[in-house]
Every structure is written in C-alpha cells, then in structure tokens.
Short mmCIF file of C-alpha atoms and ligand atoms in Angstrom, two decimals:
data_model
loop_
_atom_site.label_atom_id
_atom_site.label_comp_id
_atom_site.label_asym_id
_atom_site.label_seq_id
_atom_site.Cartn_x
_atom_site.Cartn_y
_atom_site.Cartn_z
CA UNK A 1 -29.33 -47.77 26.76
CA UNK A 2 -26.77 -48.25 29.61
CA UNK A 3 -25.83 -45.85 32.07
CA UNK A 4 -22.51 -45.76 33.87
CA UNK A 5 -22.47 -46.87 38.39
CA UNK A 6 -22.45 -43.60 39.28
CA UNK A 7 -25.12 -41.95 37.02
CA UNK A 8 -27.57 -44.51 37.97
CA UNK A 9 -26.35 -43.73 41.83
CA UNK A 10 -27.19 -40.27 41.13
CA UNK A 11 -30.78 -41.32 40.10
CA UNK A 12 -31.17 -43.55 42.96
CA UNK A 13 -30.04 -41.01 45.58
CA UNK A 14 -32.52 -38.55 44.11
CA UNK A 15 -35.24 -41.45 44.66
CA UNK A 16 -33.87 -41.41 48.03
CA UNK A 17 -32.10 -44.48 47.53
CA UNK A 18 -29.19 -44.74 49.91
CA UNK A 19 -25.82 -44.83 48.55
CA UNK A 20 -22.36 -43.88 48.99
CA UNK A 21 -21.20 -40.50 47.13
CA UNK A 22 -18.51 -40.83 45.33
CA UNK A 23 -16.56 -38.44 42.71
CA UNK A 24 -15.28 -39.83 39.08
CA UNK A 25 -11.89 -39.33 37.77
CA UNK A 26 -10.05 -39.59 34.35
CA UNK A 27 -6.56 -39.98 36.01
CA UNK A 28 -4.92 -41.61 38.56
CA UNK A 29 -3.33 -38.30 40.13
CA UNK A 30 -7.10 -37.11 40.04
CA UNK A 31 -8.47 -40.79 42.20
CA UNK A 32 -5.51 -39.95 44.61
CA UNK A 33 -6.91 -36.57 44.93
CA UNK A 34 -10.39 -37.64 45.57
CA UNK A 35 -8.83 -40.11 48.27
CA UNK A 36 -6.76 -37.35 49.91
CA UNK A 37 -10.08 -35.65 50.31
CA UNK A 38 -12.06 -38.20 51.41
CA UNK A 39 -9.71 -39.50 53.84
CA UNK A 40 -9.48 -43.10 54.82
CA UNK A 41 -9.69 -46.20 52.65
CA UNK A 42 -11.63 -46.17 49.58
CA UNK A 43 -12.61 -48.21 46.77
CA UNK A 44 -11.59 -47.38 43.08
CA UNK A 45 -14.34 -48.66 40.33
CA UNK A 46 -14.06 -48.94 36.71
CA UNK A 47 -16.85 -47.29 34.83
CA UNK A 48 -17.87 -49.43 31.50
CA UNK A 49 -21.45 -50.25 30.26
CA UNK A 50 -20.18 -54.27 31.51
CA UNK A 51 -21.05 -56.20 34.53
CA UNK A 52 -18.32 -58.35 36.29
CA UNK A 53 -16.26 -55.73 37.04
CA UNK A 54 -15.32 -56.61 40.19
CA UNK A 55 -14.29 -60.28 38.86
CA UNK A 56 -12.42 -58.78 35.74
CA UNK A 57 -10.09 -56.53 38.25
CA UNK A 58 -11.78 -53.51 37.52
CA UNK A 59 -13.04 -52.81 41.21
CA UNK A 60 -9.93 -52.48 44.20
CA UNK A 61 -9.41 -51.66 47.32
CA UNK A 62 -7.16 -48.43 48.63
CA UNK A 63 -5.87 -48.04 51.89
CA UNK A 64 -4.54 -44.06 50.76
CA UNK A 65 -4.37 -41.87 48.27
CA UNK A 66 -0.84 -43.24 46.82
CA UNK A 67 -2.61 -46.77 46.54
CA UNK A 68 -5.74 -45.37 44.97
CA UNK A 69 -3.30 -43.24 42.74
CA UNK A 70 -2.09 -46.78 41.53
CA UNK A 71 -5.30 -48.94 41.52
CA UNK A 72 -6.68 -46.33 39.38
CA UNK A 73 -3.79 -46.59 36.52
CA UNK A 74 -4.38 -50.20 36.91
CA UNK A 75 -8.36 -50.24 36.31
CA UNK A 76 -7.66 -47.30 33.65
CA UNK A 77 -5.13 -49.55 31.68
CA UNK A 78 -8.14 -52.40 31.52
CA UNK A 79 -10.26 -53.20 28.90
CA UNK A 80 -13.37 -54.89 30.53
CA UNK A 81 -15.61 -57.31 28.14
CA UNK A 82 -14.54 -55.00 25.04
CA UNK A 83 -15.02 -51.93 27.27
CA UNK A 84 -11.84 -49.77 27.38
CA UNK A 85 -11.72 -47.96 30.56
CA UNK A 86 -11.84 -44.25 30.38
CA UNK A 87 -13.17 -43.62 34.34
CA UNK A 88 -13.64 -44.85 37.45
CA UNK A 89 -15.75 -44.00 40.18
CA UNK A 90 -13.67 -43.10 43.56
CA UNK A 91 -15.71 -43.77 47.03
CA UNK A 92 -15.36 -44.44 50.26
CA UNK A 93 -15.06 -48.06 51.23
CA UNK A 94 -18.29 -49.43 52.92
CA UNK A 95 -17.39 -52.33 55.52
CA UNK A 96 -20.15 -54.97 54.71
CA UNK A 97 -21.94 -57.03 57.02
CA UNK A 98 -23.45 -59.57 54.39
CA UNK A 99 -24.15 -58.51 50.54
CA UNK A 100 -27.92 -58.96 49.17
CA UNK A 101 -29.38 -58.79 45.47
CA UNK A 102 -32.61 -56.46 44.62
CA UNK A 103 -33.28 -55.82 40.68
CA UNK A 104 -36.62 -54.99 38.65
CA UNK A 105 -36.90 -56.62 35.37
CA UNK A 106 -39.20 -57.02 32.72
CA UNK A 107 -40.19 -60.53 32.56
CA UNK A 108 -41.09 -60.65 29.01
CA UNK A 109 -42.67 -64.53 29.20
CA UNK A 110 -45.44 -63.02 32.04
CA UNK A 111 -45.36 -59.66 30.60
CA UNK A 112 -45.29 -57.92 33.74
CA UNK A 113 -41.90 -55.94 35.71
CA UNK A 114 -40.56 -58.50 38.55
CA UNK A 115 -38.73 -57.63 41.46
CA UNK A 116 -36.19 -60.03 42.01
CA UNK A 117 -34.66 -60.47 45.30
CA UNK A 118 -32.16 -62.67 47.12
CA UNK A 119 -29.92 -62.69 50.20
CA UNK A 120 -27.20 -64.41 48.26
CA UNK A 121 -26.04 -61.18 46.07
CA UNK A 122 -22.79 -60.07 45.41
CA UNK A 123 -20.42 -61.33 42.70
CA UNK A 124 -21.74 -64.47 42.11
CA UNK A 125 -25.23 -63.97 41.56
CA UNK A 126 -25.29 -65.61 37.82
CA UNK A 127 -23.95 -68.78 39.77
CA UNK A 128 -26.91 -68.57 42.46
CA UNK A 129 -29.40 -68.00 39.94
CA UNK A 130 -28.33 -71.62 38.29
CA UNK A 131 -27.07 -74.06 40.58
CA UNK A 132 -29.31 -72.75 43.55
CA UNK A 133 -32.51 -71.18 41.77
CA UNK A 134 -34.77 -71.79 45.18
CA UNK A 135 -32.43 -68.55 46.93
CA UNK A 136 -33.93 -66.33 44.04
CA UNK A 137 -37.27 -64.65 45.08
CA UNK A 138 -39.67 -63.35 42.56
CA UNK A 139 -42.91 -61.25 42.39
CA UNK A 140 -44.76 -59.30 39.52
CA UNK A 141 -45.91 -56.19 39.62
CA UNK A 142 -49.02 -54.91 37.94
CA UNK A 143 -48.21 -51.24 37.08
CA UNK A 144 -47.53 -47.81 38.20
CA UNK A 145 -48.15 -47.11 41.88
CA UNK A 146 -49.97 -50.17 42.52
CA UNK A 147 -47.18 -52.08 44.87
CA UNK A 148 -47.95 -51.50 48.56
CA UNK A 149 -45.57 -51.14 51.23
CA UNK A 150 -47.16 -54.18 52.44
CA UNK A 151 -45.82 -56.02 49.25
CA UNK A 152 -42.32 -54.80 49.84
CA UNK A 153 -42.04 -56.27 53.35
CA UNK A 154 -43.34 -59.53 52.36
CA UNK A 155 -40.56 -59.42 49.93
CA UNK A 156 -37.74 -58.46 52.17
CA UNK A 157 -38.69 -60.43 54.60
CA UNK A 158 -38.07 -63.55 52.61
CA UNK A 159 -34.11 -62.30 52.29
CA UNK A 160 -33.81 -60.80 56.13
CA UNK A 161 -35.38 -62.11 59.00
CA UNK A 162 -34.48 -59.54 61.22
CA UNK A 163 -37.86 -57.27 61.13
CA UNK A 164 -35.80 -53.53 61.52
CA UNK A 165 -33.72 -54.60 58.51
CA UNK A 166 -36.26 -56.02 56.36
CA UNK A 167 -37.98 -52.62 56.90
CA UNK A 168 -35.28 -50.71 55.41
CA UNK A 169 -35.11 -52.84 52.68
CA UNK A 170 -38.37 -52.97 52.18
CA UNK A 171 -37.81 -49.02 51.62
CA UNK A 172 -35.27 -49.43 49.49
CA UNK A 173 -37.06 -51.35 47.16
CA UNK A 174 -40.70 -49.10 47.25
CA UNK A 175 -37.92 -46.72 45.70
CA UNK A 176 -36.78 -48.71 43.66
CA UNK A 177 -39.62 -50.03 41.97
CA UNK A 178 -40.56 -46.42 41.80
CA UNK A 179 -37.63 -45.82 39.79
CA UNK A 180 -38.02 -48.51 37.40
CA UNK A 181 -41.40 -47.10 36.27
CA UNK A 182 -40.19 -43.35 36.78
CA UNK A 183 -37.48 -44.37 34.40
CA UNK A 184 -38.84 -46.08 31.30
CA UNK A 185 -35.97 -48.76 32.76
CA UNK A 186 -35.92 -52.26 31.41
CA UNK A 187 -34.02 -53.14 34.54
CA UNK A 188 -32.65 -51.52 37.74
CA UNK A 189 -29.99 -53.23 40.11
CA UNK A 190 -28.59 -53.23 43.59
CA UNK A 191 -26.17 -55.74 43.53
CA UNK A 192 -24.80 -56.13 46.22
CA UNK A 193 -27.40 -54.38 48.43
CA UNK A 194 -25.30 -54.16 51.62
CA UNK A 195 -26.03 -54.17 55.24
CA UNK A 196 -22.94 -52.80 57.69
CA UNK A 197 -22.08 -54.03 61.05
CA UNK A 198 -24.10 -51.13 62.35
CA UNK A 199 -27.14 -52.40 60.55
CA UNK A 200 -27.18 -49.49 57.57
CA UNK A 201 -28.65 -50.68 54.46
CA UNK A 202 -26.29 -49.46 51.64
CA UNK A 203 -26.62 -49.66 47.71
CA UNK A 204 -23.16 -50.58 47.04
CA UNK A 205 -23.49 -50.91 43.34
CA UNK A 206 -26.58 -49.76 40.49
CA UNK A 207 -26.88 -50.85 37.40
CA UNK A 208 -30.03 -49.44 35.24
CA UNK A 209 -30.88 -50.24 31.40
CA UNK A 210 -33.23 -47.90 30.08
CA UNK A 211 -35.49 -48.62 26.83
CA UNK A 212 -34.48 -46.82 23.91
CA UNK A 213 -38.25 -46.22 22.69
CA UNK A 214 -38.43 -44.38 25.60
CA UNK A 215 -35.46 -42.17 25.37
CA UNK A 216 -37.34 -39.25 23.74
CA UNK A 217 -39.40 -38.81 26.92
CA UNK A 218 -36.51 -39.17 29.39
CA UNK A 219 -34.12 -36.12 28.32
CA UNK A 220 -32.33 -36.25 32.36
CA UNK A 221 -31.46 -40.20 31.11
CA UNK A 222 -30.94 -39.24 27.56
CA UNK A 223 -27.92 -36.75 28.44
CA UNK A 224 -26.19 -39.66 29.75
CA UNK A 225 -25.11 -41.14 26.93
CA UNK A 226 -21.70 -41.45 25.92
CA UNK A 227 -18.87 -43.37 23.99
CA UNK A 228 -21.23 -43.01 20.67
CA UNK A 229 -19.11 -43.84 17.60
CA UNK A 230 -19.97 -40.84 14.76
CA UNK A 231 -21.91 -44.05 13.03
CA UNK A 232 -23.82 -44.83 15.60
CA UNK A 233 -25.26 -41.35 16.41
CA UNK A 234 -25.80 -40.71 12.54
CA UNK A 235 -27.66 -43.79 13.00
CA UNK A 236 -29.61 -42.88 15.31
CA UNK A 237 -31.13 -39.73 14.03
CA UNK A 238 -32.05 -40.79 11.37
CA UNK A 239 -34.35 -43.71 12.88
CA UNK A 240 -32.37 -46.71 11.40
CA UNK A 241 -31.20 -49.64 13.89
CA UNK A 242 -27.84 -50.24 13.24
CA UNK A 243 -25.22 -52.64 14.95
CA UNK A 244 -21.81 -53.29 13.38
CA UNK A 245 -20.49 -56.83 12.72
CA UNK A 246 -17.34 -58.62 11.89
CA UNK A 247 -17.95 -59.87 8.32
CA UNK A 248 -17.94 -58.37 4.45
CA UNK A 249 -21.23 -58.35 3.46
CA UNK A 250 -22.94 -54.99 4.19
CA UNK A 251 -26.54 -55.34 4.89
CA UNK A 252 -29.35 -52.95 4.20
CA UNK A 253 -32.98 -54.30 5.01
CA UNK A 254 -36.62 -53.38 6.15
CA UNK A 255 -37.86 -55.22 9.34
CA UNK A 256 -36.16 -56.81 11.95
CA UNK A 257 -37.47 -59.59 10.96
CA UNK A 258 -36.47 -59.88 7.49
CA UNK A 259 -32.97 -58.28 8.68
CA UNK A 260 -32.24 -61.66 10.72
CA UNK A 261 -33.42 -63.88 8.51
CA UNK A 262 -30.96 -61.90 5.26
CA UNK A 263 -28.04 -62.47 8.03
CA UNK A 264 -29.00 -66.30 8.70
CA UNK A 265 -29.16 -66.68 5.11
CA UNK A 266 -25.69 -64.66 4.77
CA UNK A 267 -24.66 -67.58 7.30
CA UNK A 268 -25.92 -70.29 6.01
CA UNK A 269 -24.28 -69.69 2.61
CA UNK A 270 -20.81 -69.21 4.37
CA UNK A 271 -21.00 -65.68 4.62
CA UNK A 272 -20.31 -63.14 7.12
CA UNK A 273 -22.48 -59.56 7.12
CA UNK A 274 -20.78 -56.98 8.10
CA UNK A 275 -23.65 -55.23 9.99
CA UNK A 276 -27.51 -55.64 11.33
CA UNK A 277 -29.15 -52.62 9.53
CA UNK A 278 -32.98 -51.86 9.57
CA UNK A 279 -34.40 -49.00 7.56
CA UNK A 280 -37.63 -49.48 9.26
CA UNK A 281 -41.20 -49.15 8.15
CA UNK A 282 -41.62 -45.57 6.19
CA UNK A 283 -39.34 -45.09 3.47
CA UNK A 284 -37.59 -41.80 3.36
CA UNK A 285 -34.84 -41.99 0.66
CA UNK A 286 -32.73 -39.92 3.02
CA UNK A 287 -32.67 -43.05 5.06
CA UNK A 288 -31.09 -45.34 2.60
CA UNK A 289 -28.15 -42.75 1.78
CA UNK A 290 -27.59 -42.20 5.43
CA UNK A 291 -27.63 -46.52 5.70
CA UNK A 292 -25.23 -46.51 2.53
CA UNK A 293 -22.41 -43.80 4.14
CA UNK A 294 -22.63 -45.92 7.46
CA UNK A 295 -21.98 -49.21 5.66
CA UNK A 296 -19.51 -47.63 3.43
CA UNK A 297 -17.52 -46.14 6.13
CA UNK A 298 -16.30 -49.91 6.98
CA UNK A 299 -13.31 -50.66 4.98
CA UNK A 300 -14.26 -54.41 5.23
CA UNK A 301 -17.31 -54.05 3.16
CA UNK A 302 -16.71 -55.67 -0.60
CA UNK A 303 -20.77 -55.61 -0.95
CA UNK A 304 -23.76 -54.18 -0.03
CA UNK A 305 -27.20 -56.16 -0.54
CA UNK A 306 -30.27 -54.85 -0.24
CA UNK A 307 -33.47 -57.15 0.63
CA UNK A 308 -36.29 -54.93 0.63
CA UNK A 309 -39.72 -55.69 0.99
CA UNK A 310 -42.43 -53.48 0.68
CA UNK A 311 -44.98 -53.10 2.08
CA UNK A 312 -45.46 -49.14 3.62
CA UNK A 313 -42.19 -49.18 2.93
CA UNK A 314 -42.25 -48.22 -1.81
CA UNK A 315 -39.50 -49.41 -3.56
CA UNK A 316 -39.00 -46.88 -5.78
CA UNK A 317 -37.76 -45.05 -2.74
CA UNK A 318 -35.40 -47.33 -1.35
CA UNK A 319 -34.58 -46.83 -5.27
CA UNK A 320 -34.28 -43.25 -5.21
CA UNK A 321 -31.91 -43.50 -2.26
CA UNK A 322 -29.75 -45.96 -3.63
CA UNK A 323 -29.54 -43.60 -6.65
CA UNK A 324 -28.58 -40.47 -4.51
CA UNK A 325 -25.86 -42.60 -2.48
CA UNK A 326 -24.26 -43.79 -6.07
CA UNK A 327 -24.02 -39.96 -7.12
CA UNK A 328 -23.34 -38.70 -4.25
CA UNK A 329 -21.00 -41.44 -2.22
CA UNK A 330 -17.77 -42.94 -3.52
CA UNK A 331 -19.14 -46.33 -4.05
CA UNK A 332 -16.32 -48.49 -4.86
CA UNK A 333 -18.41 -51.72 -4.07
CA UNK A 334 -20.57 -53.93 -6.15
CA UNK A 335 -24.33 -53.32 -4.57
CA UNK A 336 -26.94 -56.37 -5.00
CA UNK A 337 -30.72 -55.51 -4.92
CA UNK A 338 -33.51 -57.29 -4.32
CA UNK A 339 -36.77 -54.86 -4.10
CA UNK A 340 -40.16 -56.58 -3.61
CA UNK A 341 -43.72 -55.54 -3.55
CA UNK A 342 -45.43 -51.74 -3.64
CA UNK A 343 -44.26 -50.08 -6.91
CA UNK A 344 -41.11 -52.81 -7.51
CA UNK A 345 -41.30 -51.93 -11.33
CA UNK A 346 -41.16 -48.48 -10.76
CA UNK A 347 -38.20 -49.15 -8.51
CA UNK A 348 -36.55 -51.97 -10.87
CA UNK A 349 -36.85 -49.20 -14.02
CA UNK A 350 -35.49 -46.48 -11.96
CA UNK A 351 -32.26 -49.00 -10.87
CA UNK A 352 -31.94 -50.67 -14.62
CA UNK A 353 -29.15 -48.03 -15.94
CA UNK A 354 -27.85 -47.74 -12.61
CA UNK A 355 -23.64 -48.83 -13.03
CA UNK A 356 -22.46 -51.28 -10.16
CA UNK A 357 -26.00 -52.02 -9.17
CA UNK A 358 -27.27 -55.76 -10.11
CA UNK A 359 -30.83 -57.06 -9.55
CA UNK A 360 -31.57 -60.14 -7.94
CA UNK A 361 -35.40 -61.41 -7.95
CA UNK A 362 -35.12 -63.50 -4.73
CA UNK A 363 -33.77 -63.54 -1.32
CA UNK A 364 -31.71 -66.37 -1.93
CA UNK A 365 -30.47 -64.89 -5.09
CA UNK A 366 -29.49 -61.74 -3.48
CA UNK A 367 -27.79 -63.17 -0.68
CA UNK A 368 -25.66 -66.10 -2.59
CA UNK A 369 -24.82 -62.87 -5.65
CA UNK A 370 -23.48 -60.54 -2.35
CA UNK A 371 -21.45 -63.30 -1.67
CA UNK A 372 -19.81 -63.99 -4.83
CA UNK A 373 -19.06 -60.67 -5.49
CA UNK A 374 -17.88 -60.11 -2.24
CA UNK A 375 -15.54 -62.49 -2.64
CA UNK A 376 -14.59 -61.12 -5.57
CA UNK A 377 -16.26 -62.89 -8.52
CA UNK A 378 -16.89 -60.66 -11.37
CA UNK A 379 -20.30 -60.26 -12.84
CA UNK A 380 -21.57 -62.03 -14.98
P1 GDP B 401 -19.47 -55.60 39.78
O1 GDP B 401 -18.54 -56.74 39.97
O2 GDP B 401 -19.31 -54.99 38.43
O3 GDP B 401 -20.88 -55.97 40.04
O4 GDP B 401 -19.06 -54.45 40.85
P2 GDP B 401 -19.58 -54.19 42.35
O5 GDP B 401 -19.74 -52.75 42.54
O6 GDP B 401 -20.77 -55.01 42.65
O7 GDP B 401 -18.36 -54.67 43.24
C1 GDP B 401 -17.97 -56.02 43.28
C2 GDP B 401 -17.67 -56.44 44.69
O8 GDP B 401 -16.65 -55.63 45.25
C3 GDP B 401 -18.85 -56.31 45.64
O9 GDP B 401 -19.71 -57.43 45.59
C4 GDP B 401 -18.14 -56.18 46.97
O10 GDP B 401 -17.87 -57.48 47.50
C5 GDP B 401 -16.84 -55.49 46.63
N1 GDP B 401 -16.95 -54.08 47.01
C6 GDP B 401 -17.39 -53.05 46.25
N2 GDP B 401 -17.41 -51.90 46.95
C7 GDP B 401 -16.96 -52.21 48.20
C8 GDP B 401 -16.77 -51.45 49.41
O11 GDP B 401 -17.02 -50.25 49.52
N3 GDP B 401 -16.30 -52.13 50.49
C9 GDP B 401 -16.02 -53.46 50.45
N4 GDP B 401 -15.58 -54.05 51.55
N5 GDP B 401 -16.19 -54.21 49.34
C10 GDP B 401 -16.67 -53.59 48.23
MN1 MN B 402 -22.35 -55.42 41.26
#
C-alpha cells in the first residue's frame, strides 16, 4: 500500500525525522489560507500515490497566498500518471543548499533491506541510477536493531564529506532504517534529502510503500488508506487479489501462478482479460460469489472463465459458488469452467444442469471457449 507525502512525513517526524510541517488542502481558497498563515513563500504539492510529481507540474513554487491560491487550482486540475488530484500538501519553502537521495528497500535478489544512498538525489534520480550507477551507494542490512551508528556514518560519509553533516545524516538515516522495520515498509524515501545554506539537514519529500501482508498488524498505517473503489475494498475483505484490466474476458482463478499463466494464455490467443483475480488457497464459496459480483460489475465483461485447480482448494466449492452467483446475480454472460483435481466430479455433476455455464476439460479449452463467446459466438 501507498501512503500520501504528508502521511509518511507524519511518520517520519514521529521517528524524529526532520521535516517541514505542512497543512493539506482540498481547495485553492483553503492553500491561500494556509499561505496567509504561514507567511512567506511556500511550496504547493500534489498528493497522488505517483512519483514524478515535481516533473509532471504537480509541485510549484508561491511567493503569497494569491499565487499559492492559483498554483493550487493548477495542481488540483492535474491528473498525475492516472492519479486525479484531490489534495495537495501546502509548506513552507525550504531554500536548498544541494539535494541528496536516502531510501530502504528490499532487495529481493540478496534477500536482505538495503539502504540506498547518493549525493546526486533530487528529480533525476532514475537517470543517476542508469547512466551513472557508480554515484549510487548500497549496503544490506541484516535485521531489526542490528545497524550501528557506526554503519550509518560510514554510509553518509560516502555522500558528504563534511564530518558535522554526515553526522546528521547519519541520524537521519538510524531513523530511518528504524522506520522501515517499525513499519512492515517495503520501501521508505527521502528524496531529495536536503541540506540548507545554514547546514540543516531537511527531508524535503517521503515516500513509504508498506506490505499489504502486513497491514493487519499496522492499524496507525492501515487508516491511511484512501481512494478505494467499492470493488476493491469488497475485494479485499474477502481475501481475494483483485486488479482490474482493460479487456472482456473476466477472469476467476486459484494461484497467482495459474492466474498469470490463464491471462498469458488469454493473450496469446488474441484476447484481452478484463481483470487479474485470485481466489486463493481455501475455498469458501462465499469467495467465488463475491469474485463473480466484482467481475460482473464491469460492463465490458462478455465472459467469465474459470480455471480452477484444486488442490486445498475442492471444486465442488468453487461449484457451489458459481451456483449461488447464477441464482443470486443477474448473470447476463456466458461463464466457461474448467475445474480440476479434489472432488472435480462432484463439482462437474453439481455444474451439469447449470444454464449459461459450459465445461471445458483443459486450460487451453477454457481460455480459446471464453474467447469465442466473448466475442460473441454462440454455443455450440
Ligand atoms: P517528486 O517530484 O514527486 O519527487 O516531488 P519532490 O517533493 O521531491 O519535489 C520535486 C522537487 O521540487 C525537489 O527535488 C526540489 O528540487 C523541488 N522542491 C520541493 N520542495 C521545495 C522547497 O521547499 N524549496 C525549493 N527550493 N525547492 C523545492
Ligand atoms: Mn521526491
């Protein structure tokens, strides 16, 4: 999950993280306000779940509260990477002595966090990291309360060679770490991590992705959620992981695994599915409604396939659900199922009367029958 700038700048000041407070707004007569009170120039910042904001025009200077009145119905007209903007985040505008990078990420090929540092941050850090990789600095950490303040200097002081500065950094980044663990994150940010002409050290920007697994024990994170389509949460509750897509070919399936490969195969026949859907392992009947009313809810959908295999997952309860979504739904579609494995006969039986439901005995049957009658083939 993403979290808006100024939520994760409200968990990094409470890690004692040092940023610049700043107040959100939903209008621009409500930024002008918050500049009238802060006095002096200030900087108005969209708030979307998308990096390059400041390239996309969604972060601007404002001298007073009439300019920050009309760089905030600017930023609020944008829509950034998708992201319509509904906020921005109104602060007072830091003067910057040089801009830095700190993150912690999950390196996922050394399975360990790594800190990632560099004294070339700032807007173009994609475009450091590949034309210029030696000004990235790296180094793993082990786990929880294991990285020593002597570790943090040695990084720092790769990205400042002025000792007093490095020091703060090196602060700024025990804290950081801290937070990363703390959080469940999958990656914190400082970008840019700025020093002033008076030598502060300033988090200008934060950017934190926290793993959903871990939602469940982070309720402080959790409440920041937002911008959740009625789907998506419905979704969620019930355990299934659901993304929507472009195409016509609703898609329910067990395993992430087997839910990529249906789509590829979707693909490769010329297809487009209209969603990634997995049920998951345990098969609670309940789920497959709930996965049927989500799919059904797109008005592009002209079929919905099922590719089941089972395993934990019984087929005759994938069966049972697709029975209580027919009687209980208005399914106006043709539905294609293929059920595999524990108890398919059961399953197959239950789903033999069942009008508008055709079997299919393979994958590659299931997925090249969707199609047809997607396209609107009649059965045959
Ligand atoms: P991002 O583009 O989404 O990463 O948004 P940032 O918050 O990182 O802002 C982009 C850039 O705007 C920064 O790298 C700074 O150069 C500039 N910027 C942001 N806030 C301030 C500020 O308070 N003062 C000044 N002078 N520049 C700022
Ligand atoms: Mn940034």
């Amino acid at each position: 999950m993403n979290i808006h700038e100024y939520q994760a700048k409200e968990v990094f000041a409470g890690y004692g993280i040092p940023i610049v407070a700043g107040k959100v707004a939903t209008t621009p007569d409500e930024a002008a306000k918050i500049a009238s009170e802060a006095g002096g120039s200030v900087v108005v910042k969209a708030q979307v779940h998308a990096g390059g904001r400041g390239k996309a025009g969604g972060v601007k200077l404002a001298q007073n509260p009439d300019e920050a009145r009309e760089k905030a119905g600017a930023i609020l007209a944008l829509t950034i990477k998708g992201y319509p903007v509904r906020k921005v985040l109104v602060v007072p505008a830091a003067e910057i002595a040089k801009e830095y990078y700190l993150g912690v990420t999950m390196d996922r090929g050394a399975k360990r966090p790594v800190i990632i540092a560099s004294a070339a941050g700032g807007v173009d850090i994609e475009e450091v990291a590949r034309t210029t990789p030696e000004k990235i600095h790296r180094y793993h950490l082990t786990r929880r309360g294991a990285f020593r303040s002597y570790e943090a200097r040695a990084v720092t002081m790769k990205i400042e060679p002025r000792k007093e500065i490095a020091l703060k950094m090196a602060r700024v980044l025990e804290r950081l770490v801290e937070v990363f663990w703390a959080s469940d994150a999958s990656l914190v940010e400082i970008n840019p991590l700025i020093t002033t002409p008076d030598d502060k050290v300033i988090a200008l920007d934060a950017k934190m992705v926290i793993d959903d697994n871990a939602l469940y024990r982070q309720p402080r994170l959790s409440a920041y959620r937002e911008d959740e389509s009625e789907d998506a949460a419905a979704a969620r509750e019930m355990g299934l992981s659901f993304v929507p897509l472009e195409g016509n070919v609703g898609c329910v399936v067990n395993g992430a695994g087997l839910a990529m490969a249906t789509m590829d195969l979707i693909k490769h026949y010329g297809g487009e599915p209209a969603n990634f859907l997995d049920i998951g392992g345990s098969s609670n009947p309940d789920k497959v409604t709930t996965a049927m009313r989500i799919i059904l809810d797109d008005p592009q959908v002209k079929a919905v396939l099922f590719n089941i295999f089972g395993g934990i997952t019984r087929c005759d309860d994938v069966a049972q659900g697709i029975l209580a979504a027919l009687k209980n739904l208005d399914v106006r579609v043709p539905v294609v199922v293929r059920l595999t494995g524990t108890n398919e006969e059961i399953a197959r039986g239950m789903l033999a009367q069942a009008e508008g439901v055709e079997p299919a005995a393979t994958m590659d049957e299931v997925v090249k029958t969707a199609l047809a009658r997607a396209n609107g083939a009649r059965r045959i």
